[in-house]
PDB file of C-alpha atoms and ligand atoms in Angstrom:
ATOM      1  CA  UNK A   1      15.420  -4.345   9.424  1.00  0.00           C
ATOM      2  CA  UNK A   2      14.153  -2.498   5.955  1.00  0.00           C
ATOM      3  CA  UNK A   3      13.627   1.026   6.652  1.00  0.00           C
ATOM      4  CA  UNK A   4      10.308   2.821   5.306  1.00  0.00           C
ATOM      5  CA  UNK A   5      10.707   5.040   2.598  1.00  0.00           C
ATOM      6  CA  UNK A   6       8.055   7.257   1.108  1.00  0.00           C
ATOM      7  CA  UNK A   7       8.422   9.353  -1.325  1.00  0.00           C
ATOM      8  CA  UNK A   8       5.798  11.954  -3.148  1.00  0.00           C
ATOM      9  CA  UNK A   9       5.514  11.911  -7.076  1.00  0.00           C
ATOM     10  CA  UNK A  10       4.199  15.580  -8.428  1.00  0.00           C
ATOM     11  CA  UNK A  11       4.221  14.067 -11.984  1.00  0.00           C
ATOM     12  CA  UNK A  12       2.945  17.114 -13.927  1.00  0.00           C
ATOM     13  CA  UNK A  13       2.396  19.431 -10.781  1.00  0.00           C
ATOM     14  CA  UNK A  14       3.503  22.173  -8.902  1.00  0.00           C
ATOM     15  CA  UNK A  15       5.136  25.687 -10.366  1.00  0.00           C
ATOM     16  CA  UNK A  16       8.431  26.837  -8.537  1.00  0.00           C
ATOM     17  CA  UNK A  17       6.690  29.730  -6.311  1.00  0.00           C
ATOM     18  CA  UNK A  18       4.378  26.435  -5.106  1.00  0.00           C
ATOM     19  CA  UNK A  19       7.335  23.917  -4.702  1.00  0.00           C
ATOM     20  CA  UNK A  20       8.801  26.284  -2.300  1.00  0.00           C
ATOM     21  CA  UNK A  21       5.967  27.055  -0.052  1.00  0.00           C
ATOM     22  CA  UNK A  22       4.942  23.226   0.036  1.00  0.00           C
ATOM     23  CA  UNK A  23       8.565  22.276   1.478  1.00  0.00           C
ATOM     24  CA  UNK A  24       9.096  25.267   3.819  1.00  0.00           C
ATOM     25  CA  UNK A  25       5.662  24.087   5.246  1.00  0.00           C
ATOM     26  CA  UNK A  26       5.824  20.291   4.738  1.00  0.00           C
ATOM     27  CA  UNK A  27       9.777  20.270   6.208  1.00  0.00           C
ATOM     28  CA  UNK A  28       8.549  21.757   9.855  1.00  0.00           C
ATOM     29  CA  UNK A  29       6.161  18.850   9.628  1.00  0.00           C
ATOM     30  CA  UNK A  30       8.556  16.192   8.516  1.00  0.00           C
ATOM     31  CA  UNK A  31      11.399  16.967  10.654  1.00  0.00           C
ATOM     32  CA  UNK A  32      10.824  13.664  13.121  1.00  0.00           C
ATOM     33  CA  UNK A  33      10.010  11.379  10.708  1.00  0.00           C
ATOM     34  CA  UNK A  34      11.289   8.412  10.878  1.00  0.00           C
ATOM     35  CA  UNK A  35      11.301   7.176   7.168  1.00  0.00           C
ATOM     36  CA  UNK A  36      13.124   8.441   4.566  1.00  0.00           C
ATOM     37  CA  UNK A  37      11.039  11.258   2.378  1.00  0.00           C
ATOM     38  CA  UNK A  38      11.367  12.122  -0.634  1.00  0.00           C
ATOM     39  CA  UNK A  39       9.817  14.252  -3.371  1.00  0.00           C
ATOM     40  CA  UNK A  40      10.123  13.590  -6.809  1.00  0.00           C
ATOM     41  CA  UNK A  41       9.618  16.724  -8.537  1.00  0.00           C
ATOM     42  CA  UNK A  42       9.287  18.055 -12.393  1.00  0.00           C
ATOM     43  CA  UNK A  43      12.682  19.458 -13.784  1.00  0.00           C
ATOM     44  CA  UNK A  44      11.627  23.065 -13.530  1.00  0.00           C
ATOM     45  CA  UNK A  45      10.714  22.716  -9.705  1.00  0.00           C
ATOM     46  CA  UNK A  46      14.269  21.156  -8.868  1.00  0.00           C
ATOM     47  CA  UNK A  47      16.894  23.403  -7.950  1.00  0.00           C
ATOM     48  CA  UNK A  48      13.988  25.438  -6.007  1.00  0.00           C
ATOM     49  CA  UNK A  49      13.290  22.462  -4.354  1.00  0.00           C
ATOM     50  CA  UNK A  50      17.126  21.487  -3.597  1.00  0.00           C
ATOM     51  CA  UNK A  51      17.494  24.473  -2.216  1.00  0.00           C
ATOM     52  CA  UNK A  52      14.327  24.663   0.108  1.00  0.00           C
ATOM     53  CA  UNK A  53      15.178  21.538   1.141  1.00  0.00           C
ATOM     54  CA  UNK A  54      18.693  22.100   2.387  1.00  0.00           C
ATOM     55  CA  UNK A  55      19.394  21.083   5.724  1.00  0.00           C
ATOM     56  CA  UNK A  56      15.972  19.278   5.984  1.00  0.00           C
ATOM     57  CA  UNK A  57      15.437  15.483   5.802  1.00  0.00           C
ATOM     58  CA  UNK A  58      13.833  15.797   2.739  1.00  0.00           C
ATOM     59  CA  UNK A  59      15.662  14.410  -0.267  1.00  0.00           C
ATOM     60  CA  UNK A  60      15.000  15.438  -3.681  1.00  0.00           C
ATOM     61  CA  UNK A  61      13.949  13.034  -6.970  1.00  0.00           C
ATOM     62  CA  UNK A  62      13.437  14.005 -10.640  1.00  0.00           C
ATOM     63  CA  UNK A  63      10.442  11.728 -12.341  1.00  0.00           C
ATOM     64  CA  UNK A  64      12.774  10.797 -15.306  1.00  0.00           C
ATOM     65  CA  UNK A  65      16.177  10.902 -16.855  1.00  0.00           C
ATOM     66  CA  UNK A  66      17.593   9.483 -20.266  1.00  0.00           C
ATOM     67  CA  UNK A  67      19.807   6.867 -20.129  1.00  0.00           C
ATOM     68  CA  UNK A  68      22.910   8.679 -22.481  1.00  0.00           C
ATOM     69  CA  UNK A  69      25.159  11.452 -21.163  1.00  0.00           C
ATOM     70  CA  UNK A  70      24.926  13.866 -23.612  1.00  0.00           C
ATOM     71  CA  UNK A  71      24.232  14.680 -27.149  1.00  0.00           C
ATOM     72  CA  UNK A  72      21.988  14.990 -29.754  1.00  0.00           C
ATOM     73  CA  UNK A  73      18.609  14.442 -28.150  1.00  0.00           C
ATOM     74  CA  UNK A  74      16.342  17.419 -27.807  1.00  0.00           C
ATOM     75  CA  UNK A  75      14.437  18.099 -24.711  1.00  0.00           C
ATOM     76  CA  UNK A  76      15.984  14.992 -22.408  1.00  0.00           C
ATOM     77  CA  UNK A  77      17.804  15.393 -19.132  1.00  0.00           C
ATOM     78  CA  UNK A  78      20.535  13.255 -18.568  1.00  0.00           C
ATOM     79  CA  UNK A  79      21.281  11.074 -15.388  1.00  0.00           C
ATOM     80  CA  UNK A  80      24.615  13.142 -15.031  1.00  0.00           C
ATOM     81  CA  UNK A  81      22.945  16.700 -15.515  1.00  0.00           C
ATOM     82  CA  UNK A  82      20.417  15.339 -12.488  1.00  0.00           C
ATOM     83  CA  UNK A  83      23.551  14.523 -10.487  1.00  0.00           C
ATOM     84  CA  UNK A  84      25.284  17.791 -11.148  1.00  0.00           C
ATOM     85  CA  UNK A  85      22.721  20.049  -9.492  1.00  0.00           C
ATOM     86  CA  UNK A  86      22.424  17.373  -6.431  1.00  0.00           C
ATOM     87  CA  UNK A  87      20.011  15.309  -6.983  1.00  0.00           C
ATOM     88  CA  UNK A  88      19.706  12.107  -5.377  1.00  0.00           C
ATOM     89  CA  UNK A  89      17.011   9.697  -6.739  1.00  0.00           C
ATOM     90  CA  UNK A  90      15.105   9.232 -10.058  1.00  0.00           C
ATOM     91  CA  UNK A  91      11.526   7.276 -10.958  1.00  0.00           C
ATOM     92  CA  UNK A  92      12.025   5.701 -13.881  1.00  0.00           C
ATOM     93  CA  UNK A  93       9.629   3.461 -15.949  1.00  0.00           C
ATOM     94  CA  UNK A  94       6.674   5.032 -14.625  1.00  0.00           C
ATOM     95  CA  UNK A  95       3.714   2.990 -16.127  1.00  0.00           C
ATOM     96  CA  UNK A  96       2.423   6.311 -17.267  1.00  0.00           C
ATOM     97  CA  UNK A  97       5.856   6.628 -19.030  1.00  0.00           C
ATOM     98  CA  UNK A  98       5.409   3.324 -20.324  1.00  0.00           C
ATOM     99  CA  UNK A  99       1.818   4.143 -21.831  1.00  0.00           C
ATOM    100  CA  UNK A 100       2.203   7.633 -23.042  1.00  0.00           C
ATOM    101  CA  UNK A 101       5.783   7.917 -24.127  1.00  0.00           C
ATOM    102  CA  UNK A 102       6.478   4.138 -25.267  1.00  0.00           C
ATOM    103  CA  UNK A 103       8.563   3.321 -22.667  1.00  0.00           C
ATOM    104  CA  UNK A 104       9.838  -0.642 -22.356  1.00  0.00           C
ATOM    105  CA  UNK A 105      11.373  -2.651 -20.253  1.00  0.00           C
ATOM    106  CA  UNK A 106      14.629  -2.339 -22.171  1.00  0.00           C
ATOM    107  CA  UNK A 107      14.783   1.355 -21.787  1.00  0.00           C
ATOM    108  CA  UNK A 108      13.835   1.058 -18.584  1.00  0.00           C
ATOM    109  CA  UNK A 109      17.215  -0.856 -17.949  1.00  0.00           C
ATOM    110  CA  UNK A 110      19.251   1.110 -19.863  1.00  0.00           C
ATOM    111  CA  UNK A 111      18.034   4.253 -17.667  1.00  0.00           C
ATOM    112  CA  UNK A 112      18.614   2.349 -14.163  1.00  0.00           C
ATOM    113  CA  UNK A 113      22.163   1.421 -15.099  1.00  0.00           C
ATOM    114  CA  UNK A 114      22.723   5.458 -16.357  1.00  0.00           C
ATOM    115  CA  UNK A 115      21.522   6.300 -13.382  1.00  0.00           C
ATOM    116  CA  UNK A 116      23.395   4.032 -11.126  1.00  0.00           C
ATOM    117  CA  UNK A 117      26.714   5.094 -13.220  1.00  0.00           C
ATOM    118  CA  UNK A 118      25.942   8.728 -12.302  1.00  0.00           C
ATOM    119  CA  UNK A 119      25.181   7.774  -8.408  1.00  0.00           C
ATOM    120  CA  UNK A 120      21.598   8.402  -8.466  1.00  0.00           C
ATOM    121  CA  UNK A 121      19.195   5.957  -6.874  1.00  0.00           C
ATOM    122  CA  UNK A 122      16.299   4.475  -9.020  1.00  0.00           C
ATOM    123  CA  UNK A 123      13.027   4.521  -8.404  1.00  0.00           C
ATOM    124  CA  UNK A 124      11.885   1.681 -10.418  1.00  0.00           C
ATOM    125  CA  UNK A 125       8.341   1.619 -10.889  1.00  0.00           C
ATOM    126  CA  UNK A 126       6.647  -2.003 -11.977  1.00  0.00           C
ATOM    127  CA  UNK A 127       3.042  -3.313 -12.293  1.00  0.00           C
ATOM    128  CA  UNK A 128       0.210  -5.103 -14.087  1.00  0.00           C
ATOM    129  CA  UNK A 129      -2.771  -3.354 -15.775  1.00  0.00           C
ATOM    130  CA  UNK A 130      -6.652  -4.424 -14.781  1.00  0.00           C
ATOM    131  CA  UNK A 131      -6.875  -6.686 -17.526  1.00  0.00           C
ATOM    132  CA  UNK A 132      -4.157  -8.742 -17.129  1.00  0.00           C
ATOM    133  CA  UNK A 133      -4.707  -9.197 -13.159  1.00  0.00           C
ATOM    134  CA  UNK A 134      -8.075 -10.165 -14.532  1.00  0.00           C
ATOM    135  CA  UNK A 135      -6.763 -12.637 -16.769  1.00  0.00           C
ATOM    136  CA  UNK A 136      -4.382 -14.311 -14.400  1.00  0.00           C
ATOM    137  CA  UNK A 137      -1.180 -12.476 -15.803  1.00  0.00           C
ATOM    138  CA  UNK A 138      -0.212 -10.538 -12.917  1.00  0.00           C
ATOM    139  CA  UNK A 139       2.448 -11.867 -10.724  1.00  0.00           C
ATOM    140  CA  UNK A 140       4.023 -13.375 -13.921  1.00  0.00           C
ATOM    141  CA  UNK A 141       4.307 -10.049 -16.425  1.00  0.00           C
ATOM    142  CA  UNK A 142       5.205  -7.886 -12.629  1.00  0.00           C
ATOM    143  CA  UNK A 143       8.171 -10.041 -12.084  1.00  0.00           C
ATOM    144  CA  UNK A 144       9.065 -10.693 -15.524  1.00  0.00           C
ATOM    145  CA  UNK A 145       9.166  -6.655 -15.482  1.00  0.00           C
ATOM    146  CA  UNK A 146      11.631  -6.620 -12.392  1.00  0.00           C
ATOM    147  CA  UNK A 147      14.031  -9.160 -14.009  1.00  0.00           C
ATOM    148  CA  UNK A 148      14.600  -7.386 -17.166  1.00  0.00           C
ATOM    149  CA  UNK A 149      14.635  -3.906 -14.935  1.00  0.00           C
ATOM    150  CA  UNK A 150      17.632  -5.323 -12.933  1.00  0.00           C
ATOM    151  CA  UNK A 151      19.697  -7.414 -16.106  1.00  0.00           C
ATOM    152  CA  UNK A 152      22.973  -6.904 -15.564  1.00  0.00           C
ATOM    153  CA  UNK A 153      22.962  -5.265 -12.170  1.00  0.00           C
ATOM    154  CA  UNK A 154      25.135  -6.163  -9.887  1.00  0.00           C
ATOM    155  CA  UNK A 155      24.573  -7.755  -6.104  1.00  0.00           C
ATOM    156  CA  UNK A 156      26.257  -4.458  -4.686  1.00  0.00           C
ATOM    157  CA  UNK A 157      24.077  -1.634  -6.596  1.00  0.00           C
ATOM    158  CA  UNK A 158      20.393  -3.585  -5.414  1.00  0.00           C
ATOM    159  CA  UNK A 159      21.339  -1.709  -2.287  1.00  0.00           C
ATOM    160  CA  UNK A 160      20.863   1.797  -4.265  1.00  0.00           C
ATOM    161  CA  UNK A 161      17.810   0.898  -6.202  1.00  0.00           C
ATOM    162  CA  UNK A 162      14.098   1.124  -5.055  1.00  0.00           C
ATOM    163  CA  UNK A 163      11.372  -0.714  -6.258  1.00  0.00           C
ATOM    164  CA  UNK A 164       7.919   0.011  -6.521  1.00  0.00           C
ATOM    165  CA  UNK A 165       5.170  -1.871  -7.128  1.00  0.00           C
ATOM    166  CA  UNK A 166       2.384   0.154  -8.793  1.00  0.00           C
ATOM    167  CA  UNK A 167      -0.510  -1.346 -10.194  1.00  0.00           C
ATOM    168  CA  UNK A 168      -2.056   0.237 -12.932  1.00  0.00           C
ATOM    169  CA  UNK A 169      -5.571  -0.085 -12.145  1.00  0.00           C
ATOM    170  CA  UNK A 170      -4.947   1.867  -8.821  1.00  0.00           C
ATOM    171  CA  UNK A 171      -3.067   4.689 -10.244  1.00  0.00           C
ATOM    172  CA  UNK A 172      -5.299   7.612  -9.541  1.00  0.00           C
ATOM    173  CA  UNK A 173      -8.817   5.693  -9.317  1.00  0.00           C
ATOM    174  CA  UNK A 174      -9.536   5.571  -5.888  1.00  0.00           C
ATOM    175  CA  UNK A 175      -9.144   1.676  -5.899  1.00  0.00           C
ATOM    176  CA  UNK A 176      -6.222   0.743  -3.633  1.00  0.00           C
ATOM    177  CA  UNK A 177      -4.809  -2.343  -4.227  1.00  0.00           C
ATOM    178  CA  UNK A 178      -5.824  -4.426  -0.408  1.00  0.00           C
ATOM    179  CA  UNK A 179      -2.920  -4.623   1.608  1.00  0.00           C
ATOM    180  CA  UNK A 180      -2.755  -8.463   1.575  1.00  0.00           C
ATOM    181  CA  UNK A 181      -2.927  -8.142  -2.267  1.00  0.00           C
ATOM    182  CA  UNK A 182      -0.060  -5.901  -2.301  1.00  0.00           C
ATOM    183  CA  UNK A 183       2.003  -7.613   0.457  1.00  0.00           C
ATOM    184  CA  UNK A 184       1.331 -10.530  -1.975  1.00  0.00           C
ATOM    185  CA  UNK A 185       2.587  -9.194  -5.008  1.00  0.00           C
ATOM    186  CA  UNK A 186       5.450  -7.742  -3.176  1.00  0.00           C
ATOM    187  CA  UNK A 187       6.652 -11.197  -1.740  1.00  0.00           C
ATOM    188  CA  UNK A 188       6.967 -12.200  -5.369  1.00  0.00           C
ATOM    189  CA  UNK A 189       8.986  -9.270  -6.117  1.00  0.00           C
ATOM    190  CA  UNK A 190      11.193 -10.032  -3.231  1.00  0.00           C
ATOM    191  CA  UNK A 191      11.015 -13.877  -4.305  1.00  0.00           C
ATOM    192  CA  UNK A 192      12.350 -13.117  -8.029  1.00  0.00           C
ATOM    193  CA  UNK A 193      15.240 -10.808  -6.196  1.00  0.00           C
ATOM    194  CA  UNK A 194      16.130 -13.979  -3.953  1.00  0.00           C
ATOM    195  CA  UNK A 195      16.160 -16.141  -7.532  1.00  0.00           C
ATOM    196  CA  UNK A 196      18.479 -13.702  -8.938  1.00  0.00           C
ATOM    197  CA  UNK A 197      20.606 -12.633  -6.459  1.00  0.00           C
ATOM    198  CA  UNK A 198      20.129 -14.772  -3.110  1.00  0.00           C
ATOM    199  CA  UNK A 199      18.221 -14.661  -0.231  1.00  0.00           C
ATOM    200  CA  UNK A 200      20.523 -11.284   1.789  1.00  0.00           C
ATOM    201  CA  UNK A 201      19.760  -9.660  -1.190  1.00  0.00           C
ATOM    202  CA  UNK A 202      16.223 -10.172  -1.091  1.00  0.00           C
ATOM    203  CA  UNK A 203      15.513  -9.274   2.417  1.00  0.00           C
ATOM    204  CA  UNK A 204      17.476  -5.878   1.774  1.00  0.00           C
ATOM    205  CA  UNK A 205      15.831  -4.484  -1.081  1.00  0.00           C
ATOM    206  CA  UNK A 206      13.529  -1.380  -0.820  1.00  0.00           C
ATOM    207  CA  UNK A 207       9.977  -2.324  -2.109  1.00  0.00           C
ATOM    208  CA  UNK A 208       7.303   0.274  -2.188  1.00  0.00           C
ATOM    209  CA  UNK A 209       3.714   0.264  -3.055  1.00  0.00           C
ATOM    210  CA  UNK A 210       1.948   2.763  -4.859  1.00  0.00           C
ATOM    211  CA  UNK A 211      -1.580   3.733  -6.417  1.00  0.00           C
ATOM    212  CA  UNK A 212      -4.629   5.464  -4.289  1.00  0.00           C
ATOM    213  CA  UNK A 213      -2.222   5.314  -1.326  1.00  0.00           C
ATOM    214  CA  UNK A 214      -4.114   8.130   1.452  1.00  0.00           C
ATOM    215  CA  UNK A 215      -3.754   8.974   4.762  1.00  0.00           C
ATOM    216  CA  UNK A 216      -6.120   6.393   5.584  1.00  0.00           C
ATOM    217  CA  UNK A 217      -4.978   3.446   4.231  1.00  0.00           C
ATOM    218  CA  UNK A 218      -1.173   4.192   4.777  1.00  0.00           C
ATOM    219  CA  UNK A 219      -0.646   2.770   8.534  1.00  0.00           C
ATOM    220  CA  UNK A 220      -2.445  -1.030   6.959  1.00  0.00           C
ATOM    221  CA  UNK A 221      -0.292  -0.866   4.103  1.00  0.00           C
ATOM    222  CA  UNK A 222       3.333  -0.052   5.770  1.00  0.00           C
ATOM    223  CA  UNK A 223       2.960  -2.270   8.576  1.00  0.00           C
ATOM    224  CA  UNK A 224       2.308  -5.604   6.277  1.00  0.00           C
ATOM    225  CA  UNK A 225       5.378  -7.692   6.178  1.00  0.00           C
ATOM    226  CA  UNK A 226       6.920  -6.926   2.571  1.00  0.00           C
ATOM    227  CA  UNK A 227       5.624  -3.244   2.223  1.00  0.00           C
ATOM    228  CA  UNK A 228       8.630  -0.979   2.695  1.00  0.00           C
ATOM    229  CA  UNK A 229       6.512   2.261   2.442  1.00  0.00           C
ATOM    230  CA  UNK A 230       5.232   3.977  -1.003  1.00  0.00           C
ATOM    231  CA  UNK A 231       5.536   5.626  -3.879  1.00  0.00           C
ATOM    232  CA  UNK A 232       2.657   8.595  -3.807  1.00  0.00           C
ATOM    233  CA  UNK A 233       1.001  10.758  -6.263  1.00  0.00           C
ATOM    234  CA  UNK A 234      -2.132  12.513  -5.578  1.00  0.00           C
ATOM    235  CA  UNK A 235      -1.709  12.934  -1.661  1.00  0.00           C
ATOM    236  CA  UNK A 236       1.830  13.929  -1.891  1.00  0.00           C
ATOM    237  CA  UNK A 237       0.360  17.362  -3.428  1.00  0.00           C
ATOM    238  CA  UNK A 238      -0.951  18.499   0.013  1.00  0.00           C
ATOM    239  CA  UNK A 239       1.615  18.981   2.828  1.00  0.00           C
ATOM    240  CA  UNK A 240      -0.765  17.979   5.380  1.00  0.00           C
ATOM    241  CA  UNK A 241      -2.354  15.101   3.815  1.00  0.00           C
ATOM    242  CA  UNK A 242       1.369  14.221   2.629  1.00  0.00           C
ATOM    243  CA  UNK A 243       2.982  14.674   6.207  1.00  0.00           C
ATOM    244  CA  UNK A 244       0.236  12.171   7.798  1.00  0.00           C
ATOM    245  CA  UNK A 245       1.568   9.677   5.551  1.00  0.00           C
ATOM    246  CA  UNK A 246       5.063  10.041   6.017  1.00  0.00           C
ATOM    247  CA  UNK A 247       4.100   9.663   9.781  1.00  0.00           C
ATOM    248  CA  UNK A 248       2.091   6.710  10.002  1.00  0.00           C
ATOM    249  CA  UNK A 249       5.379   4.370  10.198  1.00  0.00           C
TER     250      UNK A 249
HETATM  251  P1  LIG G   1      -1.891   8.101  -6.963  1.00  0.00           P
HETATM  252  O1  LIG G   1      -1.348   8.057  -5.554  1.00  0.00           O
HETATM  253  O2  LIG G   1      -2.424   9.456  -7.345  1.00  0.00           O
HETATM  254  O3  LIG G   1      -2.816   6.973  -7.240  1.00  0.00           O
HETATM  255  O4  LIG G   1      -0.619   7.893  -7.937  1.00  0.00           O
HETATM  256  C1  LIG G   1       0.243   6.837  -7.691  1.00  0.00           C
HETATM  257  C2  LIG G   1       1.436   7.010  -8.542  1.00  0.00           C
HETATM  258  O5  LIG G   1       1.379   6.883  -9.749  1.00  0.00           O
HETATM  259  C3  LIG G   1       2.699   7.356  -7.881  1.00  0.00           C
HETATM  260  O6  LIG G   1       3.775   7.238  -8.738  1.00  0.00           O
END
């Protein structure tokens, strides 16, 4: 039995003095839930947040990493500095990473395997745009995205990765994505996991949903068969609103 994980994305949220009231209030909350949370947090809210979170159940996740150690690359943040200060998971290939700062599937890769080298666990975020679901493309470009995400993984680190399905066109509109839709998609996920790596494999793997998820619609979407629980932006910003979520499964 998959267990539930949901975990809040800030993105571009939240100052230090906030991060710390949200998790001293959102942790009393939280404390009987019975999925793993998470909240993936900008840079400058982190070791605030790793601290406020200490002996909570709350675990903490940056929204980004790059995939080399160190060097000569102004203004990144390395899997290994993430790792140093006690971080434990990391979103990577966020489709607004993918639109705004050019990321591809090939970086996105190269950061999962950086981050599994450094013992973080990837969030790795997947999913089709409105046009191409229009045009048919979906399930083909989503799983085409999770093969070249995992090339070169091995069976053993699937069990520290996450996926998430997020589809564009739900990101922040309102428009959630119907359950069965993203149960759907999901199974096809799961299915190209099973191609790759076998059937145990398969029915091991973490797969979230994410885009418009609410209070409301959480309970139909994390009880569907394939939906392990979700990725959340906009109602992860309000402890309350946040906490109903995490306790709907
Ligand atoms: P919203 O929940 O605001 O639609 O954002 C989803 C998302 O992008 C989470 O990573």
């Amino acid at each position: 039995m998959r267990k539930k994980v949901i975990a809040g994305n800030w993105k571009m949220n939240m100052l230090p003095n906030e991060a710390i009231a949200f998790i001293e209030e959102f942790s009393q909350m939280v404390k009987d839930a019975k999925c793993e949370v998470i909240l993936c947090v900008p840079y400058t809210d982190l070791f605030y947040s790793l601290l406020t979170a200490q002996n909570t159940n709350i675990k903490i996740g940056a929204q980004n990493m790059h995939w080399e150690e160190k060097g000569a690359y102004t203004g990144e943040v390395s899997a290994k500095m993430l790792k140093s200060i006690g971080v434990e998971y990391v979103i990577i290939g966020h489709s607004e990473r993918r639109q705004y700062f050019a990321e591809t599937d090939e970086t996105v890769n190269k950061k999962v395997k950086a981050a599994l080298a450094n013992e973080l666990k990837p969030i790795i975020c997947v999913g089709e745009t409105l046009e191409q679901r229009e045009a048919g493309k979906a399930v083909e470009l989503v799983t085409k995205q999770t093969r070249l995400a995992l090339e070169g993984l091995t069976k053993g680190e699937l069990s520290s990765i996450i996926i998430a399905y997020e589809p564009i066109w739900a990101i922040g509109t309102g428009k959630t994505a119907t359950s069965e839709d993203a149960n759907q998609m999901i199974k096809q996920i799961r299915n190209e996991v099973a191609n790759i790596y076998g059937n145990e494999a398969a029915e091991n793997i973490i797969i979230q949903y994410g885009g418009s998820v609410k209070s409301e619609n959480a309970k139909e979407l994390f009880t569907t068969s394939d939906i392990d629980g979700g990725l959340v932006g906009g109602a992860s910003l309000k402890p309350e609103e946040f906490a109903k979520i995490c306790l709907s499964v």
